[in-house]
PDB file of C-alpha atoms in Angstrom:
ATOM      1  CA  UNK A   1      55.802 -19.899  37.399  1.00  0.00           C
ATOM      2  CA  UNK A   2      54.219 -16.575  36.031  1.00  0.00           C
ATOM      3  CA  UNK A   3      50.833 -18.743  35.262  1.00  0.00           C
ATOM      4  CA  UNK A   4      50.759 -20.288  38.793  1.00  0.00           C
ATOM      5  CA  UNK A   5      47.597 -19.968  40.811  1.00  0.00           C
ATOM      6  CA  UNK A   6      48.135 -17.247  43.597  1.00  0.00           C
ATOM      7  CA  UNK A   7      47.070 -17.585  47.088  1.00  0.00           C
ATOM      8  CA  UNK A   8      44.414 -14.931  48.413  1.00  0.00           C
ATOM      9  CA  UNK A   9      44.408 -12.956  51.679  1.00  0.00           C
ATOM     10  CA  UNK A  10      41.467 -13.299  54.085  1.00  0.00           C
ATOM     11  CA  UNK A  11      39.496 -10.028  52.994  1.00  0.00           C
ATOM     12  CA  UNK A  12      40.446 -11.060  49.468  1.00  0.00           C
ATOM     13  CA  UNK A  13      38.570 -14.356  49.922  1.00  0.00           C
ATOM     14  CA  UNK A  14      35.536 -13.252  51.349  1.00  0.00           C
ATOM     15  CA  UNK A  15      35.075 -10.265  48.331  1.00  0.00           C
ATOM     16  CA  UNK A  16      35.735 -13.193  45.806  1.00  0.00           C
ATOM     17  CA  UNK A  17      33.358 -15.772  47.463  1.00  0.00           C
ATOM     18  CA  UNK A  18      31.114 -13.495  47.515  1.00  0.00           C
ATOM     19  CA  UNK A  19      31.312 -12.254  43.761  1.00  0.00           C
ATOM     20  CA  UNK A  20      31.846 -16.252  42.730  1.00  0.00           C
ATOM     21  CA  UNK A  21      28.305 -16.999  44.737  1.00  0.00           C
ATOM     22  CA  UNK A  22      26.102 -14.170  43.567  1.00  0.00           C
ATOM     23  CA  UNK A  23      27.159 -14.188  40.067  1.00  0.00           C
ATOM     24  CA  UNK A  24      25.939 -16.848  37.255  1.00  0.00           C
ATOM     25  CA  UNK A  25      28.919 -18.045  35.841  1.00  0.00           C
ATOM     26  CA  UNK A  26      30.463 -14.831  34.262  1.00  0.00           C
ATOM     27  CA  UNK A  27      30.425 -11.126  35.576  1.00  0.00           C
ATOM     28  CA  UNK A  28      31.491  -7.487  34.490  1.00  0.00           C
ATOM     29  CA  UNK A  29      33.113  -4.613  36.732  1.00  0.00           C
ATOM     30  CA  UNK A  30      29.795  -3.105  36.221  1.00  0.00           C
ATOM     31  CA  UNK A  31      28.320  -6.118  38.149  1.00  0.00           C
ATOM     32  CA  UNK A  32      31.235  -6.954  40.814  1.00  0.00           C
ATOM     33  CA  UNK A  33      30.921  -3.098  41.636  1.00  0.00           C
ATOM     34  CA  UNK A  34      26.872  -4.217  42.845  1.00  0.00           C
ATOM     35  CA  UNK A  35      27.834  -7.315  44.097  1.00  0.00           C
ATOM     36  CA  UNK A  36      30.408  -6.554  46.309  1.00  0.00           C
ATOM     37  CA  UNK A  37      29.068  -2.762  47.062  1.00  0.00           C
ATOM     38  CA  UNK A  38      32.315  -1.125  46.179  1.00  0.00           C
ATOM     39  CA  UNK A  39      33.846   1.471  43.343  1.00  0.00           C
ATOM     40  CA  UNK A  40      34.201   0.716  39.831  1.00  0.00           C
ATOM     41  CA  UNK A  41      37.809   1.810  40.449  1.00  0.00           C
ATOM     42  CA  UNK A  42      38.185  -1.095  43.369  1.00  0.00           C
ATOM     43  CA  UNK A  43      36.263  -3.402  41.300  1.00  0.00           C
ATOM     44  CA  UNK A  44      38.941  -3.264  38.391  1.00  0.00           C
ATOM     45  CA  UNK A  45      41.637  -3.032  40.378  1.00  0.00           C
ATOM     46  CA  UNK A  46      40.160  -6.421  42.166  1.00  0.00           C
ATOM     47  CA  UNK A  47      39.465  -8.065  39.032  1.00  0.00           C
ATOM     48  CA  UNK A  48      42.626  -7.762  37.721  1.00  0.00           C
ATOM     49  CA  UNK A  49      44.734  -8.545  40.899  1.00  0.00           C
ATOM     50  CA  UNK A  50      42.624 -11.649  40.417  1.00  0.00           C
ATOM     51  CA  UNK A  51      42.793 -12.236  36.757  1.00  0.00           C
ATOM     52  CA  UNK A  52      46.903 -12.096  37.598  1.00  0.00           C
ATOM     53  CA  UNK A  53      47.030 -14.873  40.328  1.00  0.00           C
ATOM     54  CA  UNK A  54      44.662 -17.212  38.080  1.00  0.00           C
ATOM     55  CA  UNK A  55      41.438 -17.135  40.133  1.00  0.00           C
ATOM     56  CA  UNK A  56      38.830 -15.421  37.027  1.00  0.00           C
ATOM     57  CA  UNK A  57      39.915 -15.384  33.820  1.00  0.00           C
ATOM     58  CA  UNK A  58      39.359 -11.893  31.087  1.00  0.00           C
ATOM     59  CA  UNK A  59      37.019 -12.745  28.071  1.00  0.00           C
ATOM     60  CA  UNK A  60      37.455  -9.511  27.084  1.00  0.00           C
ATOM     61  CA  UNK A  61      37.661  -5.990  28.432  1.00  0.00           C
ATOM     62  CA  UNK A  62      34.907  -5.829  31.341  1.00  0.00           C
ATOM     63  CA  UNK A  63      33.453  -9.456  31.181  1.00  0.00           C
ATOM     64  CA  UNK A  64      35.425 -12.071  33.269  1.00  0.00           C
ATOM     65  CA  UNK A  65      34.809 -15.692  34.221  1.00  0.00           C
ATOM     66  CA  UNK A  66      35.783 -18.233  36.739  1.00  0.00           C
ATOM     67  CA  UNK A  67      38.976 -20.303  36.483  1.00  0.00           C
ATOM     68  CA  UNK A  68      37.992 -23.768  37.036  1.00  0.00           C
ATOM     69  CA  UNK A  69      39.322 -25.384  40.772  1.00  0.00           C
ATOM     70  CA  UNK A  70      41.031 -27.934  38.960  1.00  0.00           C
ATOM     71  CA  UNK A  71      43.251 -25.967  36.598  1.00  0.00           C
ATOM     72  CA  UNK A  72      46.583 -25.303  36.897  1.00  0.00           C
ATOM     73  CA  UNK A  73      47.015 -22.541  34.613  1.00  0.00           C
ATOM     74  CA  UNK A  74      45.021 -19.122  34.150  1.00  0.00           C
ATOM     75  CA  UNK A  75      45.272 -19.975  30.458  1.00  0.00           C
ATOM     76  CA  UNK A  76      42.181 -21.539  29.786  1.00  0.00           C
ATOM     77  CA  UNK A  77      39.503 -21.861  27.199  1.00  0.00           C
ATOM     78  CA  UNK A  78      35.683 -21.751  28.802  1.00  0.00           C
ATOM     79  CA  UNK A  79      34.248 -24.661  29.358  1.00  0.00           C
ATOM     80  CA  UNK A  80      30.838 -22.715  27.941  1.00  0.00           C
ATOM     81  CA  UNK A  81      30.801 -21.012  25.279  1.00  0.00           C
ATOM     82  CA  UNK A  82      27.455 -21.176  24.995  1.00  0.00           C
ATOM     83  CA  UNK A  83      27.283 -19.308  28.322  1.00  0.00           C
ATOM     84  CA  UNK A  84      29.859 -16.489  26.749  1.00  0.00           C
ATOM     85  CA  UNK A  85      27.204 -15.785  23.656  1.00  0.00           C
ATOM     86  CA  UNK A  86      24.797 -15.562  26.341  1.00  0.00           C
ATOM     87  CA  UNK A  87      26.746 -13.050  28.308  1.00  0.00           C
ATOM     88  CA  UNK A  88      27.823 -11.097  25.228  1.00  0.00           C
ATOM     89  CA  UNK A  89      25.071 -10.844  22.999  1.00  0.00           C
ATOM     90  CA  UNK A  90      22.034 -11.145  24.463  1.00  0.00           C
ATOM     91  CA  UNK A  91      18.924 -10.973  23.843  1.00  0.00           C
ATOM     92  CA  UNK A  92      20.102 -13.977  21.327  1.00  0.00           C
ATOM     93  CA  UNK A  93      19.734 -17.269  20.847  1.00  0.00           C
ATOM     94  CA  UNK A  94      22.292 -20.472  19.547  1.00  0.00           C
ATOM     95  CA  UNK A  95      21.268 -20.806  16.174  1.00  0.00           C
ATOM     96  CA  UNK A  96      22.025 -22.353  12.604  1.00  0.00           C
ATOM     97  CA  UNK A  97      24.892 -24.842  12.559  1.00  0.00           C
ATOM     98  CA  UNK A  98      24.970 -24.923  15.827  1.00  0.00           C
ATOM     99  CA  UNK A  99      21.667 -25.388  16.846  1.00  0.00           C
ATOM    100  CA  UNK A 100      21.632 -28.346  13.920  1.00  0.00           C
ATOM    101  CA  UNK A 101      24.274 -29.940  15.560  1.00  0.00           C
ATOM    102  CA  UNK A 102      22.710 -29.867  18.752  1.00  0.00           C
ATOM    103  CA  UNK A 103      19.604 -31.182  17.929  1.00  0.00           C
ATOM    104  CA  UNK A 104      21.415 -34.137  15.943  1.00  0.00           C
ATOM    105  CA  UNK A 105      20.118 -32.725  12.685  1.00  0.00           C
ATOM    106  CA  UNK A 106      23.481 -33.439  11.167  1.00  0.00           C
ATOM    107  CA  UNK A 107      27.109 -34.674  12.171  1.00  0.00           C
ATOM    108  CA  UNK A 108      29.057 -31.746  10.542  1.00  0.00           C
ATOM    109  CA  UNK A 109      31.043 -30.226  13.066  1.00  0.00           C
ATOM    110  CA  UNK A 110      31.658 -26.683  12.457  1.00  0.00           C
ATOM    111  CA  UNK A 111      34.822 -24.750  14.572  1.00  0.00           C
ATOM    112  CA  UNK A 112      32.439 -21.801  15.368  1.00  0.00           C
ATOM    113  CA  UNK A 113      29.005 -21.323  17.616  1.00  0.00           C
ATOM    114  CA  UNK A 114      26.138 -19.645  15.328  1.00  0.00           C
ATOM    115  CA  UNK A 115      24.724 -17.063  17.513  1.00  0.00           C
ATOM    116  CA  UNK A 116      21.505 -14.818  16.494  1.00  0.00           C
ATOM    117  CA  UNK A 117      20.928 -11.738  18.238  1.00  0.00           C
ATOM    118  CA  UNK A 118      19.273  -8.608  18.298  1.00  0.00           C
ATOM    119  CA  UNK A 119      22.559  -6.475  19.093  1.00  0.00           C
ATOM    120  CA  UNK A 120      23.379  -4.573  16.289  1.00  0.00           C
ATOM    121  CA  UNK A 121      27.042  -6.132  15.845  1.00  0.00           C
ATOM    122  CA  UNK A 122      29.607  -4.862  13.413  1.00  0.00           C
ATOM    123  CA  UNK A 123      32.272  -7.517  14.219  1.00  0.00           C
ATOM    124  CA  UNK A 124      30.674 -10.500  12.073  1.00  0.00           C
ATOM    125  CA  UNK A 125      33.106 -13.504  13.705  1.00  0.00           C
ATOM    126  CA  UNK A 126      34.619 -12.836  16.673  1.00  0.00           C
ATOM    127  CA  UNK A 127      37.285 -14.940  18.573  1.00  0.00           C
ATOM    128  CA  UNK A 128      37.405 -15.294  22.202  1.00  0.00           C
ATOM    129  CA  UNK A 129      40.247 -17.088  23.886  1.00  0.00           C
ATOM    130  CA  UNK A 130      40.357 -19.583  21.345  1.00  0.00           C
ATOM    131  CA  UNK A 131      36.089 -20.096  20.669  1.00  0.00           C
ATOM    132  CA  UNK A 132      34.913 -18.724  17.791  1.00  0.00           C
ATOM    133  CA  UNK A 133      31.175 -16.709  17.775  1.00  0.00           C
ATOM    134  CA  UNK A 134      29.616 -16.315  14.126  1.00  0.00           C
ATOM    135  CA  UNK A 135      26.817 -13.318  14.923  1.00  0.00           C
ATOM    136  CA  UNK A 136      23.559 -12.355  12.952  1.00  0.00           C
ATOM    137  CA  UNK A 137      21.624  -9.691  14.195  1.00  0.00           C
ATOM    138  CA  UNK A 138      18.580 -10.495  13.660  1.00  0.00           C
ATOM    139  CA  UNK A 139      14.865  -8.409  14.148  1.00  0.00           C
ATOM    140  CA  UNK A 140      13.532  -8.617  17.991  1.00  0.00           C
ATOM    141  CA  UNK A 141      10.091 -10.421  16.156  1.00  0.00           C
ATOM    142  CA  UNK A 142      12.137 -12.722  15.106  1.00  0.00           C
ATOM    143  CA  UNK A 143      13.509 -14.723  18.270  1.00  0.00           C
ATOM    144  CA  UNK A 144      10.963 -17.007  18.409  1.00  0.00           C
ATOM    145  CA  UNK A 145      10.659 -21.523  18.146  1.00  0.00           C
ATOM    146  CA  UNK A 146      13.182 -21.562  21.267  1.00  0.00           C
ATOM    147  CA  UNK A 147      14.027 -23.862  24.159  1.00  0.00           C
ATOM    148  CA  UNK A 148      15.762 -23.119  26.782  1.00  0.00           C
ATOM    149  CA  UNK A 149      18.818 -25.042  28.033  1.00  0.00           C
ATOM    150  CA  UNK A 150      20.723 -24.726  31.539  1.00  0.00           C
ATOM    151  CA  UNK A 151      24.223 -23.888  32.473  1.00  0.00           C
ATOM    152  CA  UNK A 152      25.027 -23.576  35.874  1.00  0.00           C
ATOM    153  CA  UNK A 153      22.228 -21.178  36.863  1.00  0.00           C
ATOM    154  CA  UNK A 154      22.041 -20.013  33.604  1.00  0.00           C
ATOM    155  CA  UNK A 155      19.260 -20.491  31.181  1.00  0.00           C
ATOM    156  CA  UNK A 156      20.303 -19.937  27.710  1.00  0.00           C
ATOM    157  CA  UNK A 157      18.097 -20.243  24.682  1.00  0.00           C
ATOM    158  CA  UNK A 158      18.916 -22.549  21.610  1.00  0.00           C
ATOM    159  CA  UNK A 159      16.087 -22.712  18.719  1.00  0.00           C
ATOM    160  CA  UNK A 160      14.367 -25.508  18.527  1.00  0.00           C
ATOM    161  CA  UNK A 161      14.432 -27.962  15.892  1.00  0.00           C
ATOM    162  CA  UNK A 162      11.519 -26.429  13.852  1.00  0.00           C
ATOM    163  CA  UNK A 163      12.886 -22.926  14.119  1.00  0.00           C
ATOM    164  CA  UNK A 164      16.660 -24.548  13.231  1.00  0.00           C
ATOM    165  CA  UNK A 165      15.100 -25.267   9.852  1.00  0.00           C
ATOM    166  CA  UNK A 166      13.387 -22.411   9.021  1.00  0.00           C
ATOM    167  CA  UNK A 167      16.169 -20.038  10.395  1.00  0.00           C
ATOM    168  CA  UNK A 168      18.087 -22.119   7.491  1.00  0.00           C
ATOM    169  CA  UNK A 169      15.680 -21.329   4.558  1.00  0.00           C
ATOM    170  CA  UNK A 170      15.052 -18.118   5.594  1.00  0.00           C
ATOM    171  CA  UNK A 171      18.816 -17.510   5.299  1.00  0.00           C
ATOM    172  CA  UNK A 172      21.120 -20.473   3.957  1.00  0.00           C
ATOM    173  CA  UNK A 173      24.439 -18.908   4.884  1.00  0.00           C
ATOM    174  CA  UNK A 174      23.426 -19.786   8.678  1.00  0.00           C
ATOM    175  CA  UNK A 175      24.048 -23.200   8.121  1.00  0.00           C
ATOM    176  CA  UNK A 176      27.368 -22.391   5.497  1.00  0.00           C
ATOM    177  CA  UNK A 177      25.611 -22.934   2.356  1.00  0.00           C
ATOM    178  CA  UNK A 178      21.820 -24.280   0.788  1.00  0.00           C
ATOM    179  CA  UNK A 179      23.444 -28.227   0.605  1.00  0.00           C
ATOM    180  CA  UNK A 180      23.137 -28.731   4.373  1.00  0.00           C
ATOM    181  CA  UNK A 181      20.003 -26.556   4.429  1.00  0.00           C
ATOM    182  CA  UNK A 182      18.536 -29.560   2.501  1.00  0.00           C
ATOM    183  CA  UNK A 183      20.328 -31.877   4.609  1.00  0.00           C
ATOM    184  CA  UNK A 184      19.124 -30.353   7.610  1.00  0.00           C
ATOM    185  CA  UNK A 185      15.700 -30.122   6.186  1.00  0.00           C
ATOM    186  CA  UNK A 186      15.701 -34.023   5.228  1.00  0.00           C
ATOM    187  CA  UNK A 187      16.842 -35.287   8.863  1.00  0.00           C
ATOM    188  CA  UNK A 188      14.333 -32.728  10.366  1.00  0.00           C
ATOM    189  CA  UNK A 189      10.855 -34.004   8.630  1.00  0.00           C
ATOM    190  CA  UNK A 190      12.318 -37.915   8.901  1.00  0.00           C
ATOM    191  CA  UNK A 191      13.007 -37.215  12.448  1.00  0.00           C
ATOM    192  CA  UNK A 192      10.849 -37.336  15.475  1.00  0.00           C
ATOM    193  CA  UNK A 193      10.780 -33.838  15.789  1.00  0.00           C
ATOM    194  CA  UNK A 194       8.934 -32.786  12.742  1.00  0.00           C
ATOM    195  CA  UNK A 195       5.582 -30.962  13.125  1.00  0.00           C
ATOM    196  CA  UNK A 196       4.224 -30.254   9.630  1.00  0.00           C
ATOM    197  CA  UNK A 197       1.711 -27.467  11.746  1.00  0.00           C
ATOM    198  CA  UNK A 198       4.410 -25.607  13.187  1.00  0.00           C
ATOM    199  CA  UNK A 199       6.766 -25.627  10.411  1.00  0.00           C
ATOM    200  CA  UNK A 200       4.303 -23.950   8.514  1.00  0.00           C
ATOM    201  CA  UNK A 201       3.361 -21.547  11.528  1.00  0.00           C
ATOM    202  CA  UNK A 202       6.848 -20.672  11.500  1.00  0.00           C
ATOM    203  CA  UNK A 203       7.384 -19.655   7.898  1.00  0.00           C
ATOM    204  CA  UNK A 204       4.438 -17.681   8.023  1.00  0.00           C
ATOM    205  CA  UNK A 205       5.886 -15.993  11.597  1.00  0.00           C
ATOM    206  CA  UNK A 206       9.430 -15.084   9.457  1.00  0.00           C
ATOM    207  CA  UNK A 207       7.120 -12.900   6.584  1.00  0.00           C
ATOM    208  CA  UNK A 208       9.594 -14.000   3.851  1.00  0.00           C
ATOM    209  CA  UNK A 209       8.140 -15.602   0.594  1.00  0.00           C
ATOM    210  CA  UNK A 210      11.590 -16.974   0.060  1.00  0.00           C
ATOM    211  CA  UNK A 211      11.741 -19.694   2.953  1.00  0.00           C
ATOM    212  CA  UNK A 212       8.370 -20.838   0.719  1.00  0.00           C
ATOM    213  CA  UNK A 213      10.256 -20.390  -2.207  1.00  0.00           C
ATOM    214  CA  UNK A 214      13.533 -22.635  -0.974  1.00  0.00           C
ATOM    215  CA  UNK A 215      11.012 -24.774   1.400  1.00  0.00           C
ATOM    216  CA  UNK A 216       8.682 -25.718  -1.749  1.00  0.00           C
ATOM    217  CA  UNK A 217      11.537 -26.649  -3.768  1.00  0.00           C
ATOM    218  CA  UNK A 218      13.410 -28.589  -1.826  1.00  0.00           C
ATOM    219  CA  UNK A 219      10.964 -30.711  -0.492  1.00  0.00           C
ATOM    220  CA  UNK A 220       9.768 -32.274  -3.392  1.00  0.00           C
ATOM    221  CA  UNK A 221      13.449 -33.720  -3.718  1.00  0.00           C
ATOM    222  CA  UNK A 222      12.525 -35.636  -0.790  1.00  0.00           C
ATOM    223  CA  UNK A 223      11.097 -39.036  -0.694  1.00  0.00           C
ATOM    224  CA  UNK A 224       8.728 -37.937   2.180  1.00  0.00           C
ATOM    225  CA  UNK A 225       4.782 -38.985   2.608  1.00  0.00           C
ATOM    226  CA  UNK A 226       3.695 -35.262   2.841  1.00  0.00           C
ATOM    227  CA  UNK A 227       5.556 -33.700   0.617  1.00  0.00           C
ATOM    228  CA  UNK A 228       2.451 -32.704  -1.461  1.00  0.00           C
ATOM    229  CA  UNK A 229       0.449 -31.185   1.515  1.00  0.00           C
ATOM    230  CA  UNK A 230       4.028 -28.845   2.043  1.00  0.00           C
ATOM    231  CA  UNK A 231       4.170 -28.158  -1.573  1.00  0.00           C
ATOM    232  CA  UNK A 232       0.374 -26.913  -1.851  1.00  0.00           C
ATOM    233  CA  UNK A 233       0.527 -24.845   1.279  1.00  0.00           C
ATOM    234  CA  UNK A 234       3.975 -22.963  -0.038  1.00  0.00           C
ATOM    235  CA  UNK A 235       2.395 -22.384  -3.341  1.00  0.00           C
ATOM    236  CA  UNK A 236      -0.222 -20.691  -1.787  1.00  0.00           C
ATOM    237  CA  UNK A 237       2.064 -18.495  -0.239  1.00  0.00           C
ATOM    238  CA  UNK A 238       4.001 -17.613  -2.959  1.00  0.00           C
ATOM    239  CA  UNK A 239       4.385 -13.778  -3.329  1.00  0.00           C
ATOM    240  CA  UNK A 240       5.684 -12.133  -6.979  1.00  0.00           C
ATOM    241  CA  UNK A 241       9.090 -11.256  -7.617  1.00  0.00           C
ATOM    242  CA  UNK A 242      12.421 -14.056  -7.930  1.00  0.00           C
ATOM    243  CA  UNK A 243      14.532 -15.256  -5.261  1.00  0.00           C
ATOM    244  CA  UNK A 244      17.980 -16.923  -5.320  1.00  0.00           C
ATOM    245  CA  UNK A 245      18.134 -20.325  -3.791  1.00  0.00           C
ATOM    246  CA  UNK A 246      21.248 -19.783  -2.438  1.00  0.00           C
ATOM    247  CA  UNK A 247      21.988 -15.438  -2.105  1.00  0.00           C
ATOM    248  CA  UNK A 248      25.528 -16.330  -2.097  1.00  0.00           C
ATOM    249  CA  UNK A 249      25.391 -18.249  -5.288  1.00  0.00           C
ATOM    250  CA  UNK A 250      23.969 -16.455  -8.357  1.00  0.00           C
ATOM    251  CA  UNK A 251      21.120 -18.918  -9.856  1.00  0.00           C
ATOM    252  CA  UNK A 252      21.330 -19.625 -14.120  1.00  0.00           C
ATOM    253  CA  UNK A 253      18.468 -21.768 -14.127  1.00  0.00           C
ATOM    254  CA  UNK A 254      14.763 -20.323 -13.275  1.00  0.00           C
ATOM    255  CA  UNK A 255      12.494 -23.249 -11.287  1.00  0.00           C
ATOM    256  CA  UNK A 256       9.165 -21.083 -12.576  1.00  0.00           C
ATOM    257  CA  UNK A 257       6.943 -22.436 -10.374  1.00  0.00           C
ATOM    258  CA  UNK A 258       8.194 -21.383  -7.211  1.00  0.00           C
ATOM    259  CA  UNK A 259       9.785 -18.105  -8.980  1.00  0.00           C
ATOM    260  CA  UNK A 260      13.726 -19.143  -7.748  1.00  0.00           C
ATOM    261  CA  UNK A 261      16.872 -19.021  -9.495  1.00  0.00           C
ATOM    262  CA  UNK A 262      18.740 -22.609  -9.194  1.00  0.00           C
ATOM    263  CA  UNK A 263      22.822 -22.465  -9.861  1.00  0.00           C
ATOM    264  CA  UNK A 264      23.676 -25.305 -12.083  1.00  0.00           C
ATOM    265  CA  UNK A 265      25.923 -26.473  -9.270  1.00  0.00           C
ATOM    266  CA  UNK A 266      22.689 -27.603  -7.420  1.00  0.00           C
ATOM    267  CA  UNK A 267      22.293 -31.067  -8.849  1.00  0.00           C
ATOM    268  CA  UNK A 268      19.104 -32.057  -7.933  1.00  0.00           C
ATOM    269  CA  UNK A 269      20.099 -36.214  -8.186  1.00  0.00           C
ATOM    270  CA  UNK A 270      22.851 -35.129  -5.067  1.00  0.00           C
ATOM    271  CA  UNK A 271      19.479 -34.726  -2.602  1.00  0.00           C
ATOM    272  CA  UNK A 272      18.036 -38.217  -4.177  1.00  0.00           C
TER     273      UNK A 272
END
């Protein structure tokens, strides 16, 4: 079969050992060409030879993984995606839905891995052998509130649950919409993970009156204990101007006191 796993001579062996043990979990020509001490043009002519008989698999042009020992075919999806948004857009972190998810902040499972980065990326969604990447490029100040996870030898930062939340008010459309950001919000402060301190520290970190704006609102929809002591500190960091409470839906109705437009479509008895 064209797909079959192809056998490897001696020499070839030893250069792919050697790539498979210095590398962490992915590599590019660029970094087979240091690894093994050879040419680019070697290098690529390796890689694919390789990619061919089923032992590394292309993510895309330059950036290649390992097939795993146990499959039979060189068509195969990675195993970690997460791993692939590290390789590709670093310096980034898993984010938004994704990061939600993770962190158990809701059971909506999204087809698609939220990844923030710094990279300047003009390809918004991008699919990858069959795993989708949703990208925001994001300011370097602003990669901050993360923990870091392992894969393989691999450390790969995911925000943490604090910085999940915020990351949604400061920008709904990272969680698909400003109904889960209140969802997300209302598992987050009746979870163990809440921290009042650093959710505040956080929103002041992001230097956007808006997350106050959306944060203020929101929370007094909330049957929560602390809801006032939230409330006060947003209203004291209230800045002039309006703000939508969802950018992607135009708001009709004006909450004055926390100077946001609300679209009638937000029904304030849904988040009872």
């Amino acid at each position: 079969m064209k797909n079959e796993l192809g056998g490897l001579k001696s020499r070839g062996r030893q250069l792919l050992g050697a790539l498979l043990k210095a590398s962490k979990e992915s590599f590019t020509v660029i970094e087979a060409t240091q690894i093994l001490n050879i040419s680019g043009r070697y290098a690529s002519s390796l890689l694919a030879k390789w990619t061919k008989r089923g032992w590394v698999h292309r993510i895309r042009r330059g950036l290649y993984i390992p097939v795993p020992l146990q499959s039979t075919s060189t068509e195969v999806t990675p195993e970690e995606p997460w791993l692939i948004a590290h390789k590709l857009f670093s310096p980034c972190y898993i984010g938004g839905w994704t990061a939600a998810h993770h962190w158990g902040l809701t059971e909506q499972l999204f087809n698609s891995i939220y990844v923030m980065t710094v990279k300047k990326i003009h390809q918004r969604e991008q699919n990858l052998n069959g795993v989708t990447f949703k990208v925001k490029t994001i300011l370097p100040k602003k990669i901050f509130g993360t923990q870091f996870i392992w894969s393989g030898k691999v450390k790969i930062a995911i925000s943490d649950p604090t910085k999940t939340v915020i990351d949604g008010l400061n920008d709904p459309a990272v969680f698909g919409g400003i109904r889960m950001v209140a969802d997300v919000l209302s598992a987050y402060i009746h979870s163990k993970e809440f921290n009042q301190k650093k959710l505040l520290e956080y929103a002041k970190m992001m230097e956007n009156s808006a997350i106050y704006k959306r944060l203020g609102f929101l929370i007094t929809l909330i049957p929560f204990d602390n809801a006032i002591t939230i409330s006060s500190a947003c209203k004291s960091n209230l800045k002039s101007g309006y703000s939508q409470l969802d950018p992607s839906t135009a708001g009709d109705r004006l909450e004055t006191q926390w100077n946001l437009w609300v679209p009638k479509s937000f029904n304030i008895k849904d988040q009872e």
